[in-house]
Amino acid sequence: MTEKEIYEYLTSQGMTPAGAAGMMGNLYAESGLISGRVEMLCLKRLSENGKIYNDATYTAAVDNCKISRAEFLNPLPGKQYGYGLAQWTSPGRKGGLYDLVRSKKVSISDCRTQLEYLMQELKTAYTSVLEVLKTAKTVKQASDVVLVKFERPANVGESVKTARARYGQAYYDKYAGKGGHMISNCGHDENGRYSGGKAGDQKGDEWAVINWYNRPWNVMLRHPESRIQGEIARLARDAARNNKVGYDQAQRYTFWEHLKASNYEPSQITINCEADCSSGVAAIVRAIGYKLNIQKLKDVSIYAYTGNLRAVLKQAGFQVFTDSKYRTSPDYLLPGDILLYEGHHVATNLDRGKKVSGGTANNSGTTTNNENGKVGTCKVELKSFGLNAADAQFKTVQRILNALGYKGKDGLPLTIDGENGPNSQYATTCFQKDKKLSINTYGTVAAKTWAALLNA
């Protein structure tokens, strides 16, 4: 896996960009992000005992059982050495990794399996570390907790903390950038599994709004009508935000039953229920069919799965895109686009890609309309709005937030009244936090928020 794929995997597991970067900085310090890395001292000591290996030959010897499980845990009698991305060292932790790769019948150096094992450890033995990684606002905060409580080398002094945080910051600057491009992703239960958990979203990460990542997707599906695109994005966002809706393949149809009983609005569901990735997408599309009285969408089966979802949505009027620019980057996506990895996973795009033509906007408030091939500009002075401010231009903020699917504190679309009251403040704050904007007072609107709204 590439650095970017590792970053995208960690963020897909609910880590903030800062949390993922902080973890990666530590993994880099431990192994150079090389999943087949053997601790240098181990290779040296083995060589002194007549056993000559490098990273590749040692890994091959473990894979073909020339090195037994017992020898892997203790390469020399009474001695422990690190292996893999996190340089797992103790027999207990190395044994868990060994057993997992054996059960999956993959190499001990398989990077994705090592990342799965890392998440398994975080969710069981290092839950306090995971909580920080899922809420971290700075790389230093995340890096320090991984160093001190997860990796736990002999030296955790300030110079080590500074170096590892610097490594992590480099990954943050490279992959996180400013803000993020968000998707609605339903991928696992509270235990990181596909079934067996409690109904509802126990930790807020079973169905969540996360950064776009390359799963990889092999097809993108888009409904040609903008109003339907917007509704798909809105309902998918609302489902992700409602912690009454969780993930469990064994109970995957209960989301539809409660959605149907809640006016087809995920935000109105008040009873714990479950979906999985495909039943969630199918239920949302079907719900829009009933809300807008569109028969083709009503006919979408909630029993659709990732193996036939392309055909099901195509029959419902969705367009199919397989060009790489729609699958390997968020830059050309529209809110409501369906990202599908056939036979494996599906998610819903929530944001407008930065390279989408037509009605784009820059941070100065200059808009460009490419409709019918005509290009024109309209410069508008964008005002700032404090809490409880009132102005006709604030109606534009409310309209954009409604179009993006944000709702007020009362769970309803915003009233277009030009007043930045409690409901508008709540919707604005949700938008600002989703975009990870650095705001002195959430709920106010100034240059940063205007820029994000106009480019959403």
Short mmCIF file of C-alpha atoms in Angstrom, two decimals:
data_model
loop_
_atom_site.label_atom_id
_atom_site.label_comp_id
_atom_site.label_asym_id
_atom_site.label_seq_id
_atom_site.Cartn_x
_atom_site.Cartn_y
_atom_site.Cartn_z
CA MET A 1 0.00 0.00 0.00
CA THR A 2 1.13 3.55 -0.69
CA GLU A 3 1.46 6.26 1.96
CA LYS A 4 -1.72 7.83 0.66
CA GLU A 5 -3.62 4.54 0.86
CA ILE A 6 -2.46 4.08 4.46
CA TYR A 7 -3.63 7.62 5.29
CA GLU A 8 -6.98 7.00 3.60
CA TYR A 9 -7.42 3.70 5.44
CA LEU A 10 -6.80 5.31 8.83
CA THR A 11 -9.21 8.17 8.15
CA SER A 12 -11.80 5.67 6.91
CA GLN A 13 -11.61 4.07 10.36
CA GLY A 14 -12.73 7.31 11.96
CA MET A 15 -9.42 9.00 12.73
CA THR A 16 -9.26 12.73 12.11
CA PRO A 17 -6.68 13.85 9.52
CA ALA A 18 -4.46 14.96 12.43
CA GLY A 19 -5.00 11.62 14.16
CA ALA A 20 -4.10 9.60 11.06
CA ALA A 21 -1.02 11.74 10.41
CA GLY A 22 0.11 11.42 14.04
CA MET A 23 -0.15 7.63 13.82
CA MET A 24 1.71 7.59 10.48
CA GLY A 25 4.56 9.68 11.88
CA ASN A 26 5.09 7.09 14.59
CA LEU A 27 4.86 4.18 12.15
CA TYR A 28 7.44 5.91 9.98
CA ALA A 29 9.78 6.29 12.95
CA GLU A 30 9.34 2.61 13.81
CA SER A 31 9.56 1.00 10.38
CA GLY A 32 9.80 3.61 7.62
CA LEU A 33 6.20 2.56 6.80
CA ILE A 34 7.61 -0.74 5.53
CA SER A 35 5.32 -3.61 6.53
CA GLY A 36 8.06 -6.25 6.05
CA ARG A 37 10.61 -4.43 8.21
CA VAL A 38 12.58 -6.61 10.68
CA GLU A 39 14.25 -4.81 13.57
CA MET A 40 17.88 -4.20 12.61
CA LEU A 41 19.20 -5.57 15.91
CA CYS A 42 17.30 -8.82 15.30
CA LEU A 43 18.99 -9.35 11.93
CA LYS A 44 22.36 -8.54 13.49
CA ARG A 45 21.95 -10.98 16.38
CA LEU A 46 20.69 -13.73 14.08
CA SER A 47 23.70 -13.18 11.82
CA GLU A 48 26.01 -13.54 14.80
CA ASN A 49 24.38 -16.92 15.37
CA GLY A 50 24.91 -18.05 11.78
CA LYS A 51 21.41 -17.19 10.49
CA ILE A 52 21.73 -14.71 7.64
CA TYR A 53 18.55 -12.82 6.68
CA ASN A 54 17.36 -9.55 5.25
CA ASP A 55 13.82 -8.18 5.49
CA ALA A 56 12.62 -10.10 2.43
CA THR A 57 14.21 -13.47 3.19
CA TYR A 58 13.15 -13.34 6.85
CA THR A 59 9.57 -12.57 5.83
CA ALA A 60 9.61 -15.42 3.31
CA ALA A 61 10.91 -17.81 5.96
CA VAL A 62 8.02 -16.89 8.27
CA ASP A 63 5.50 -17.26 5.44
CA ASN A 64 6.72 -20.74 4.45
CA CYS A 65 7.07 -21.84 8.11
CA LYS A 66 10.85 -22.27 8.01
CA ILE A 67 10.63 -19.87 10.92
CA SER A 68 8.04 -21.26 13.31
CA ARG A 69 5.52 -19.26 15.30
CA ALA A 70 7.63 -19.73 18.44
CA GLU A 71 10.78 -18.54 16.63
CA PHE A 72 8.91 -15.54 15.22
CA LEU A 73 7.83 -14.51 18.72
CA ASN A 74 11.32 -15.11 20.18
CA PRO A 75 13.94 -15.14 17.38
CA LEU A 76 16.59 -16.08 19.95
CA PRO A 77 15.97 -17.73 23.34
CA GLY A 78 14.53 -15.17 25.73
CA LYS A 79 14.90 -12.31 23.21
CA GLN A 80 12.18 -10.15 21.67
CA TYR A 81 12.53 -8.03 18.53
CA GLY A 82 10.21 -5.88 16.47
CA TYR A 83 8.50 -6.65 13.16
CA GLY A 84 6.18 -4.83 10.79
CA LEU A 85 4.70 -1.35 10.49
CA ALA A 86 4.42 -0.80 14.25
CA GLN A 87 7.44 -2.98 15.10
CA TRP A 88 5.31 -5.26 17.23
CA THR A 89 7.71 -6.76 19.78
CA SER A 90 6.14 -8.55 22.75
CA PRO A 91 5.09 -12.18 22.21
CA GLY A 92 1.46 -11.35 22.94
CA ARG A 93 1.21 -8.58 20.34
CA LYS A 94 3.33 -10.37 17.72
CA GLY A 95 1.35 -13.55 18.31
CA GLY A 96 -1.89 -11.74 17.57
CA LEU A 97 -0.51 -10.48 14.28
CA TYR A 98 0.84 -13.93 13.36
CA ASP A 99 -2.48 -15.63 14.07
CA LEU A 100 -4.44 -13.04 12.07
CA VAL A 101 -2.35 -13.38 8.92
CA ARG A 102 -2.49 -17.17 9.18
CA SER A 103 -6.28 -17.05 9.42
CA LYS A 104 -6.43 -14.80 6.35
CA LYS A 105 -3.82 -16.88 4.48
CA VAL A 106 -1.74 -13.83 3.56
CA SER A 107 1.90 -12.90 4.08
CA ILE A 108 3.05 -11.75 7.50
CA SER A 109 4.07 -8.55 5.69
CA ASP A 110 0.62 -7.88 4.18
CA CYS A 111 0.15 -4.18 4.83
CA ARG A 112 -3.64 -4.06 4.89
CA THR A 113 -3.82 -6.95 7.33
CA GLN A 114 -1.28 -5.23 9.57
CA LEU A 115 -3.43 -2.10 9.52
CA GLU A 116 -6.49 -4.19 10.39
CA TYR A 117 -4.55 -5.67 13.30
CA LEU A 118 -3.47 -2.20 14.40
CA MET A 119 -7.12 -1.10 14.46
CA GLN A 120 -8.08 -4.30 16.30
CA GLU A 121 -5.53 -3.45 19.00
CA LEU A 122 -6.73 0.15 19.23
CA LYS A 123 -10.36 -0.93 19.59
CA THR A 124 -9.64 -3.49 22.30
CA ALA A 125 -6.48 -2.87 24.32
CA TYR A 126 -5.81 0.80 23.50
CA THR A 127 -9.22 2.42 23.45
CA SER A 128 -8.01 5.60 25.14
CA VAL A 129 -5.49 6.08 22.33
CA LEU A 130 -8.15 5.55 19.68
CA GLU A 131 -10.44 8.10 21.31
CA VAL A 132 -7.70 10.72 20.99
CA LEU A 133 -6.98 9.77 17.37
CA LYS A 134 -10.68 10.16 16.52
CA THR A 135 -10.88 13.63 18.03
CA ALA A 136 -7.34 15.03 17.66
CA LYS A 137 -7.15 18.56 16.28
CA THR A 138 -3.34 18.71 16.09
CA VAL A 139 -0.75 16.24 14.87
CA LYS A 140 1.32 16.78 18.02
CA GLN A 141 -1.59 15.75 20.25
CA ALA A 142 -2.11 12.53 18.27
CA SER A 143 1.58 11.76 17.86
CA ASP A 144 2.36 12.10 21.56
CA VAL A 145 -0.39 9.71 22.68
CA VAL A 146 0.66 7.07 20.12
CA LEU A 147 4.28 7.35 21.23
CA VAL A 148 3.64 7.24 24.99
CA LYS A 149 0.68 4.86 25.21
CA PHE A 150 0.81 2.67 22.06
CA GLU A 151 4.40 2.31 20.83
CA ARG A 152 6.01 2.88 24.26
CA PRO A 153 9.72 2.78 23.33
CA ALA A 154 12.34 3.20 26.05
CA ASN A 155 12.88 6.86 25.15
CA VAL A 156 9.75 9.02 25.09
CA GLY A 157 11.56 12.29 25.82
CA GLU A 158 10.82 15.65 24.24
CA SER A 159 13.34 15.22 21.42
CA VAL A 160 11.64 11.96 20.37
CA LYS A 161 8.19 13.55 20.64
CA THR A 162 9.31 16.48 18.50
CA ALA A 163 10.83 14.26 15.81
CA ARG A 164 7.78 11.99 15.53
CA ALA A 165 5.37 14.92 15.45
CA ARG A 166 7.46 16.44 12.67
CA TYR A 167 7.18 13.23 10.64
CA GLY A 168 3.42 13.25 11.22
CA GLN A 169 3.07 16.90 10.25
CA ALA A 170 4.72 16.14 6.92
CA TYR A 171 2.02 13.54 6.20
CA TYR A 172 -0.69 15.95 7.31
CA ASP A 173 0.60 18.69 5.03
CA LYS A 174 0.86 16.23 2.15
CA TYR A 175 -2.50 14.49 2.40
CA ALA A 176 -4.87 16.45 4.63
CA GLY A 177 -4.43 19.90 3.10
CA LYS A 178 -7.00 22.50 4.02
CA GLY A 179 -10.32 21.03 5.09
CA GLY A 180 -11.36 17.83 3.34
CA HIS A 181 -13.71 16.25 0.84
CA MET A 182 -16.37 14.31 2.71
CA ILE A 183 -18.38 11.17 2.03
CA SER A 184 -21.08 9.31 3.96
CA ASN A 185 -19.66 5.90 4.84
CA CYS A 186 -21.37 2.93 6.55
CA GLY A 187 -18.65 0.32 7.04
CA HIS A 188 -18.47 -1.59 10.34
CA ASP A 189 -20.08 -2.08 13.74
CA GLU A 190 -18.77 -0.79 17.07
CA ASN A 191 -16.35 -3.72 17.24
CA GLY A 192 -14.95 -3.21 13.76
CA ARG A 193 -16.91 -6.23 12.52
CA TYR A 194 -19.71 -6.86 10.05
CA SER A 195 -22.27 -8.18 12.54
CA GLY A 196 -22.87 -8.99 16.18
CA GLY A 197 -22.97 -5.49 17.66
CA LYS A 198 -25.78 -3.56 19.33
CA ALA A 199 -28.39 -1.72 17.28
CA GLY A 200 -27.60 1.93 16.75
CA ASP A 201 -24.27 3.69 16.27
CA GLN A 202 -22.52 3.02 19.58
CA LYS A 203 -19.38 5.09 18.96
CA GLY A 204 -20.43 7.46 16.21
CA ASP A 205 -18.26 5.78 13.56
CA GLU A 206 -20.43 2.95 12.23
CA TRP A 207 -22.17 5.23 9.72
CA ALA A 208 -20.20 8.46 9.66
CA VAL A 209 -19.15 11.45 7.60
CA ILE A 210 -15.47 10.88 6.81
CA ASN A 211 -12.85 12.08 4.36
CA TRP A 212 -13.01 10.68 0.82
CA TYR A 213 -10.64 7.77 0.33
CA ASN A 214 -9.70 5.46 -2.51
CA ARG A 215 -11.33 2.14 -1.55
CA PRO A 216 -10.60 1.55 -4.56
CA TRP A 217 -13.83 2.46 -6.37
CA ASN A 218 -14.39 0.88 -9.77
CA VAL A 219 -17.56 2.76 -10.80
CA MET A 220 -19.38 5.98 -9.94
CA LEU A 221 -23.15 6.32 -10.39
CA ARG A 222 -24.92 9.68 -10.72
CA HIS A 223 -28.57 10.58 -11.08
CA PRO A 224 -28.98 13.15 -13.88
CA GLU A 225 -31.39 15.39 -11.90
CA SER A 226 -29.73 17.85 -9.54
CA ARG A 227 -32.64 17.84 -7.07
CA ILE A 228 -32.28 14.08 -6.64
CA GLN A 229 -28.50 14.38 -6.32
CA GLY A 230 -29.00 16.91 -3.53
CA GLU A 231 -31.57 14.77 -1.73
CA ILE A 232 -29.30 11.72 -1.84
CA ALA A 233 -26.49 13.74 -0.26
CA ARG A 234 -28.79 15.28 2.36
CA LEU A 235 -30.32 12.00 3.48
CA ALA A 236 -26.94 10.24 3.47
CA ARG A 237 -25.48 12.98 5.65
CA ASP A 238 -28.46 12.89 8.02
CA ALA A 239 -28.22 9.11 8.37
CA ALA A 240 -24.53 9.39 9.23
CA ARG A 241 -25.26 12.02 11.87
CA ASN A 242 -28.08 10.10 13.56
CA ASN A 243 -26.54 7.74 16.10
CA LYS A 244 -29.76 5.76 16.20
CA VAL A 245 -28.59 4.30 12.87
CA GLY A 246 -25.69 1.85 13.06
CA TYR A 247 -24.12 -0.99 11.07
CA ASP A 248 -24.91 -4.70 11.16
CA GLN A 249 -25.28 -6.97 8.14
CA ALA A 250 -27.54 -9.33 10.08
CA GLN A 251 -30.02 -6.51 10.77
CA ARG A 252 -29.40 -4.50 7.61
CA TYR A 253 -33.05 -4.01 6.66
CA THR A 254 -34.20 -2.45 9.94
CA PHE A 255 -32.97 0.98 8.75
CA TRP A 256 -35.49 0.90 5.90
CA GLU A 257 -38.34 -0.06 8.23
CA HIS A 258 -37.64 2.85 10.55
CA LEU A 259 -36.91 5.23 7.67
CA LYS A 260 -40.31 4.40 6.18
CA ALA A 261 -41.95 5.00 9.57
CA SER A 262 -40.16 8.36 9.98
CA ASN A 263 -41.47 10.23 6.92
CA TYR A 264 -38.48 8.94 4.93
CA GLU A 265 -36.23 11.31 6.91
CA PRO A 266 -33.18 9.69 8.60
CA SER A 267 -32.95 12.61 11.02
CA GLN A 268 -36.37 11.71 12.42
CA ILE A 269 -35.51 8.11 13.32
CA THR A 270 -35.71 7.70 17.11
CA ILE A 271 -35.39 3.92 17.51
CA ASN A 272 -32.05 2.10 17.24
CA CYS A 273 -31.71 0.31 13.90
CA GLU A 274 -29.05 -1.01 11.53
CA ALA A 275 -27.98 -0.86 7.89
CA ASP A 276 -24.94 -1.89 5.93
CA CYS A 277 -23.31 -0.02 3.06
CA SER A 278 -25.55 -1.27 0.24
CA SER A 279 -28.87 -1.49 2.09
CA GLY A 280 -28.29 2.04 3.37
CA VAL A 281 -27.75 3.48 -0.10
CA ALA A 282 -30.68 1.53 -1.56
CA ALA A 283 -33.00 2.63 1.25
CA ILE A 284 -32.09 6.29 0.76
CA VAL A 285 -32.67 6.17 -2.99
CA ARG A 286 -35.96 4.34 -2.47
CA ALA A 287 -37.03 6.87 0.18
CA ILE A 288 -36.46 9.73 -2.26
CA GLY A 289 -38.69 7.91 -4.71
CA TYR A 290 -41.53 8.04 -2.19
CA LYS A 291 -40.78 11.62 -1.15
CA LEU A 292 -40.79 12.86 -4.76
CA ASN A 293 -43.21 10.26 -6.15
CA ILE A 294 -40.76 8.87 -8.73
CA GLN A 295 -41.65 5.28 -9.57
CA LYS A 296 -38.23 4.18 -10.83
CA LEU A 297 -36.69 5.17 -7.51
CA LYS A 298 -39.53 3.56 -5.56
CA ASP A 299 -38.70 0.33 -7.40
CA VAL A 300 -35.12 0.21 -6.08
CA SER A 301 -34.90 -2.91 -3.94
CA ILE A 302 -33.58 -2.59 -0.41
CA TYR A 303 -32.21 -6.10 -0.95
CA ALA A 304 -29.70 -4.77 -3.49
CA TYR A 305 -26.10 -5.55 -2.65
CA THR A 306 -22.71 -4.35 -3.90
CA GLY A 307 -22.59 -7.11 -6.51
CA ASN A 308 -25.73 -5.93 -8.36
CA LEU A 309 -26.08 -2.31 -7.23
CA ARG A 310 -24.71 -0.94 -10.52
CA ALA A 311 -27.46 -2.67 -12.48
CA VAL A 312 -30.15 -1.73 -9.94
CA LEU A 313 -29.29 1.97 -9.98
CA LYS A 314 -28.80 2.05 -13.74
CA GLN A 315 -32.33 0.65 -14.10
CA ALA A 316 -33.49 3.48 -11.82
CA GLY A 317 -32.04 6.09 -14.18
CA PHE A 318 -28.55 6.59 -12.80
CA GLN A 319 -25.69 7.26 -15.19
CA VAL A 320 -22.61 5.04 -15.01
CA PHE A 321 -19.09 6.54 -14.97
CA THR A 322 -15.97 4.40 -15.08
CA ASP A 323 -13.37 6.97 -16.16
CA SER A 324 -10.51 7.07 -13.65
CA LYS A 325 -11.04 10.75 -12.81
CA TYR A 326 -14.34 9.84 -11.12
CA ARG A 327 -12.96 6.80 -9.30
CA THR A 328 -9.49 7.78 -8.07
CA SER A 329 -10.06 11.37 -6.94
CA PRO A 330 -12.91 13.44 -5.48
CA ASP A 331 -12.14 16.38 -7.78
CA TYR A 332 -14.89 15.68 -10.35
CA LEU A 333 -17.61 14.45 -8.00
CA LEU A 334 -20.97 16.03 -7.20
CA PRO A 335 -22.97 15.71 -3.96
CA GLY A 336 -25.10 12.57 -4.22
CA ASP A 337 -22.70 10.61 -6.43
CA ILE A 338 -22.56 6.93 -5.47
CA LEU A 339 -19.06 5.43 -5.17
CA LEU A 340 -19.06 1.67 -5.73
CA TYR A 341 -16.41 -1.02 -5.34
CA GLU A 342 -18.41 -3.89 -6.80
CA GLY A 343 -18.71 -6.90 -4.55
CA HIS A 344 -17.15 -5.04 -1.63
CA HIS A 345 -18.32 -1.58 -0.60
CA VAL A 346 -20.36 1.50 -1.51
CA ALA A 347 -20.47 5.06 -0.12
CA THR A 348 -22.13 8.40 -0.95
CA ASN A 349 -20.22 11.52 -1.93
CA LEU A 350 -21.26 14.69 -0.07
CA ASP A 351 -19.12 17.53 -1.45
CA ARG A 352 -18.62 19.22 -4.82
CA GLY A 353 -15.26 18.42 -6.40
CA LYS A 354 -12.89 21.32 -6.96
CA LYS A 355 -12.57 20.59 -10.69
CA VAL A 356 -16.28 20.33 -11.46
CA SER A 357 -17.17 22.86 -14.17
CA GLY A 358 -20.28 24.98 -14.16
CA GLY A 359 -21.25 27.32 -11.36
CA THR A 360 -17.87 27.18 -9.67
CA ALA A 361 -16.80 29.90 -7.30
CA ASN A 362 -13.59 31.25 -5.88
CA ASN A 363 -12.90 32.67 -2.48
CA SER A 364 -13.42 36.29 -3.49
CA GLY A 365 -17.06 35.71 -4.28
CA THR A 366 -16.53 35.84 -8.04
CA THR A 367 -18.71 33.22 -9.70
CA THR A 368 -18.33 31.67 -13.12
CA ASN A 369 -21.31 30.17 -14.91
CA ASN A 370 -20.42 27.85 -17.80
CA GLU A 371 -24.02 27.08 -18.75
CA ASN A 372 -24.61 27.08 -22.53
CA GLY A 373 -20.93 27.77 -23.08
CA LYS A 374 -21.21 31.38 -21.87
CA VAL A 375 -18.80 32.74 -19.33
CA GLY A 376 -19.52 35.73 -17.14
CA THR A 377 -18.54 37.12 -13.76
CA CYS A 378 -20.48 38.82 -11.02
CA LYS A 379 -18.57 40.38 -8.15
CA VAL A 380 -20.50 40.47 -4.90
CA GLU A 381 -19.43 42.07 -1.63
CA LEU A 382 -19.73 39.31 0.93
CA LYS A 383 -20.75 40.55 4.37
CA SER A 384 -19.83 39.03 7.71
CA PHE A 385 -22.53 37.90 10.12
CA GLY A 386 -22.29 37.54 13.88
CA LEU A 387 -24.61 35.58 16.11
CA ASN A 388 -28.24 36.75 15.77
CA ALA A 389 -27.38 39.08 12.89
CA ALA A 390 -30.09 39.82 10.33
CA ASP A 391 -29.58 40.79 6.70
CA ALA A 392 -31.08 39.90 3.34
CA GLN A 393 -27.73 38.50 2.15
CA PHE A 394 -27.80 35.93 4.97
CA LYS A 395 -30.64 34.25 3.08
CA THR A 396 -27.97 33.11 0.62
CA VAL A 397 -26.17 31.33 3.47
CA GLN A 398 -29.41 29.63 4.51
CA ARG A 399 -30.22 28.55 0.97
CA ILE A 400 -26.76 27.03 0.47
CA LEU A 401 -26.92 25.19 3.80
CA ASN A 402 -30.37 23.81 2.90
CA ALA A 403 -29.12 22.71 -0.52
CA LEU A 404 -26.19 20.91 1.14
CA GLY A 405 -28.58 19.07 3.45
CA TYR A 406 -27.81 20.88 6.70
CA LYS A 407 -30.66 21.38 9.16
CA GLY A 408 -31.37 23.49 12.20
CA LYS A 409 -31.30 22.46 15.83
CA ASP A 410 -34.96 21.49 15.45
CA GLY A 411 -34.07 18.93 12.77
CA LEU A 412 -35.85 20.88 10.03
CA PRO A 413 -34.58 22.73 6.94
CA LEU A 414 -33.72 26.35 7.69
CA THR A 415 -36.39 29.02 7.28
CA ILE A 416 -35.15 31.50 4.67
CA ASP A 417 -35.62 34.62 6.80
CA GLY A 418 -32.17 36.22 6.71
CA GLU A 419 -31.71 35.87 10.49
CA ASN A 420 -28.75 34.06 12.05
CA GLY A 421 -30.78 32.65 14.91
CA PRO A 422 -30.26 29.41 16.87
CA ASN A 423 -31.24 27.10 14.00
CA SER A 424 -29.03 28.85 11.45
CA GLN A 425 -26.17 28.98 13.96
CA TYR A 426 -26.51 25.23 14.52
CA ALA A 427 -26.50 24.41 10.79
CA THR A 428 -23.57 26.76 10.17
CA THR A 429 -21.60 25.21 13.03
CA CYS A 430 -22.20 21.68 11.64
CA PHE A 431 -20.96 22.83 8.23
CA GLN A 432 -17.88 24.52 9.71
CA LYS A 433 -16.95 21.45 11.73
CA ASP A 434 -17.48 19.11 8.76
CA LYS A 435 -15.13 21.33 6.74
CA LYS A 436 -12.71 21.54 9.68
CA LEU A 437 -12.64 25.33 9.50
CA SER A 438 -10.67 27.17 12.17
CA ILE A 439 -13.29 29.58 13.51
CA ASN A 440 -13.03 31.82 16.58
CA THR A 441 -16.80 31.69 17.16
CA TYR A 442 -18.74 28.84 15.57
CA GLY A 443 -22.01 29.85 14.00
CA THR A 444 -20.71 33.18 12.69
CA VAL A 445 -20.07 33.71 8.99
CA ALA A 446 -17.02 35.51 7.61
CA ALA A 447 -14.46 35.04 4.82
CA LYS A 448 -13.44 31.41 5.57
CA THR A 449 -17.01 30.22 5.86
CA TRP A 450 -18.13 32.13 2.76
CA ALA A 451 -15.28 30.55 0.77
CA ALA A 452 -16.21 27.06 1.92
CA LEU A 453 -19.93 27.63 1.23
CA LEU A 454 -19.32 28.95 -2.27
CA ASN A 455 -17.05 26.02 -3.10
CA ALA A 456 -19.23 23.34 -1.51
#
